[in-house]
XYZ file of C-alpha atoms in Angstrom:
170
model
C 199.380 122.631 88.370
C 196.041 120.660 88.768
C 194.203 120.176 85.318
C 190.778 118.765 85.078
C 189.965 115.262 83.220
C 187.061 114.746 81.252
C 184.813 112.911 83.937
C 185.056 116.169 86.072
C 187.770 115.473 88.494
C 191.387 117.343 88.666
C 194.719 115.654 89.187
C 198.356 117.270 89.179
C 200.099 117.735 85.877
C 203.269 115.899 86.872
C 201.530 113.115 88.620
C 198.309 112.303 87.077
C 197.676 109.530 90.060
C 197.692 112.131 92.743
C 193.895 113.996 92.772
C 193.573 117.624 93.909
C 192.229 117.934 96.952
C 193.125 114.437 98.847
C 195.816 114.565 101.723
C 198.821 113.683 99.545
C 197.672 116.845 97.335
C 197.567 118.680 100.486
C 201.066 118.195 102.124
C 202.410 118.599 98.414
C 200.768 121.947 98.691
C 202.006 122.998 102.033
C 205.594 121.826 101.205
C 205.490 124.079 97.796
C 204.159 127.211 99.346
C 206.924 126.926 101.833
C 209.417 126.619 99.473
C 208.382 129.290 97.377
C 208.199 131.982 100.539
C 211.008 130.665 102.187
C 213.307 130.334 98.580
C 212.042 132.379 96.385
C 210.197 135.036 97.702
C 212.777 135.329 100.691
C 215.819 135.644 98.333
C 213.711 138.240 96.458
C 213.512 140.158 99.706
C 217.018 139.665 100.703
C 217.941 140.960 96.935
C 215.738 143.797 98.222
C 217.140 145.089 101.300
C 220.843 144.560 99.670
C 219.731 146.923 96.835
C 218.381 148.935 98.868
C 221.659 148.957 101.609
C 224.259 148.935 98.341
C 224.453 153.091 98.254
C 225.325 152.856 101.944
C 227.438 150.354 101.976
C 229.944 151.653 99.119
C 229.875 155.547 101.275
C 231.039 153.307 104.133
C 233.210 151.426 101.966
C 232.385 148.189 102.711
C 233.631 146.427 99.681
C 232.808 142.943 100.492
C 229.344 143.722 100.491
C 228.949 145.495 97.691
C 230.987 142.976 95.497
C 228.029 140.350 97.023
C 225.402 142.317 95.298
C 227.548 143.197 92.203
C 225.174 140.756 90.095
C 222.300 143.289 91.068
C 223.851 146.842 90.387
C 226.470 146.111 88.211
C 224.259 146.256 84.575
C 222.407 149.629 85.534
C 223.105 153.316 85.751
C 224.002 154.943 88.806
C 220.747 156.973 89.238
C 218.585 153.117 88.553
C 220.821 151.083 90.393
C 217.476 149.549 92.485
C 216.381 147.974 89.074
C 218.054 144.176 89.525
C 214.930 144.035 91.567
C 211.885 144.279 90.146
C 213.987 142.352 86.600
C 214.484 139.571 89.601
C 210.766 139.894 90.633
C 209.472 139.512 87.163
C 210.229 135.755 86.834
C 208.622 134.863 89.029
C 205.036 136.806 89.044
C 205.255 135.443 85.679
C 204.465 132.325 86.287
C 202.212 132.317 89.014
C 199.187 132.944 86.559
C 199.905 129.631 84.984
C 200.280 127.602 88.273
C 197.529 129.551 89.951
C 195.112 129.997 87.229
C 195.713 126.576 85.267
C 192.327 125.898 83.643
C 191.710 129.659 83.063
C 193.651 131.050 79.837
C 191.946 134.573 79.850
C 193.308 135.017 83.865
C 196.591 133.765 82.424
C 197.109 136.202 79.759
C 195.328 139.416 81.797
C 197.427 138.765 84.519
C 200.983 138.029 82.736
C 200.228 140.728 80.363
C 199.775 143.160 83.491
C 203.006 141.932 84.874
C 204.849 142.380 81.772
C 203.302 145.846 80.657
C 204.054 146.877 84.445
C 207.533 146.223 84.013
C 208.076 147.629 80.792
C 206.756 151.043 81.962
C 208.976 151.400 84.789
C 211.698 150.625 82.654
C 210.463 153.139 80.072
C 210.681 155.674 82.969
C 213.770 154.270 84.790
C 215.816 153.919 81.318
C 218.381 151.957 83.577
C 220.710 150.090 81.330
C 223.769 151.370 80.667
C 223.912 151.566 77.028
C 221.360 153.375 75.221
C 220.655 151.345 72.691
C 219.726 147.961 75.450
C 217.074 150.435 76.775
C 215.502 150.839 73.467
C 215.965 146.921 72.568
C 214.252 146.321 75.817
C 210.911 148.524 75.037
C 210.888 147.227 71.964
C 211.223 143.389 73.153
C 208.926 144.105 76.186
C 205.931 145.295 74.222
C 206.122 142.743 71.091
C 205.974 140.063 73.640
C 203.010 141.939 75.207
C 201.760 141.944 71.887
C 202.580 138.002 71.699
C 200.421 137.734 75.001
C 197.625 139.517 74.180
C 197.097 138.562 70.601
C 196.661 135.117 71.689
C 193.022 135.912 73.468
C 191.941 135.702 70.113
C 192.560 131.904 69.999
C 190.645 131.254 73.585
C 187.175 129.202 73.612
C 184.291 130.284 74.860
C 184.156 131.949 78.902
C 182.583 129.463 80.698
C 180.949 129.997 84.685
C 183.868 128.667 85.971
C 185.957 131.029 84.684
C 183.579 133.594 86.166
C 183.312 132.752 89.709
C 187.418 132.172 89.903
C 187.997 135.613 88.295
C 185.559 137.154 90.765
C 186.990 134.985 93.447
C 190.237 136.566 92.498
């Protein structure tokens, strides 16, 4: 995460001595992207494949594979067994706007609100939880979080040209 200094330069939040755009930063960025793609999105892709295959594995009595993917499906109704994957994907997606648009809070708010609202609508359409009260509770909590995120926009400063340039680039 790069942040802007009063003198106009940008450095990494955790390592202020490393300036953004330098060769040190580029190496860190390449390693970070590789780790993100391999471990985060790779894990989500494997979980998506497993969630897709679980019904077939169950019919074929491949109990060891079903047991290995139990963490994805056991909390949900049988007709919504797949809901573990969007739930798993929501976490990294909520964090990405904060990392990618560090100095642009309006973009962070819009992106996070969009991700949360999409998840809430998907949850309301699927009604996936086995216990009906959990579905209602999840809807209410999701709505409150979206409301909290969107009302934080009231406390933002005026949008400058840099934000407009970044938003048009995205």
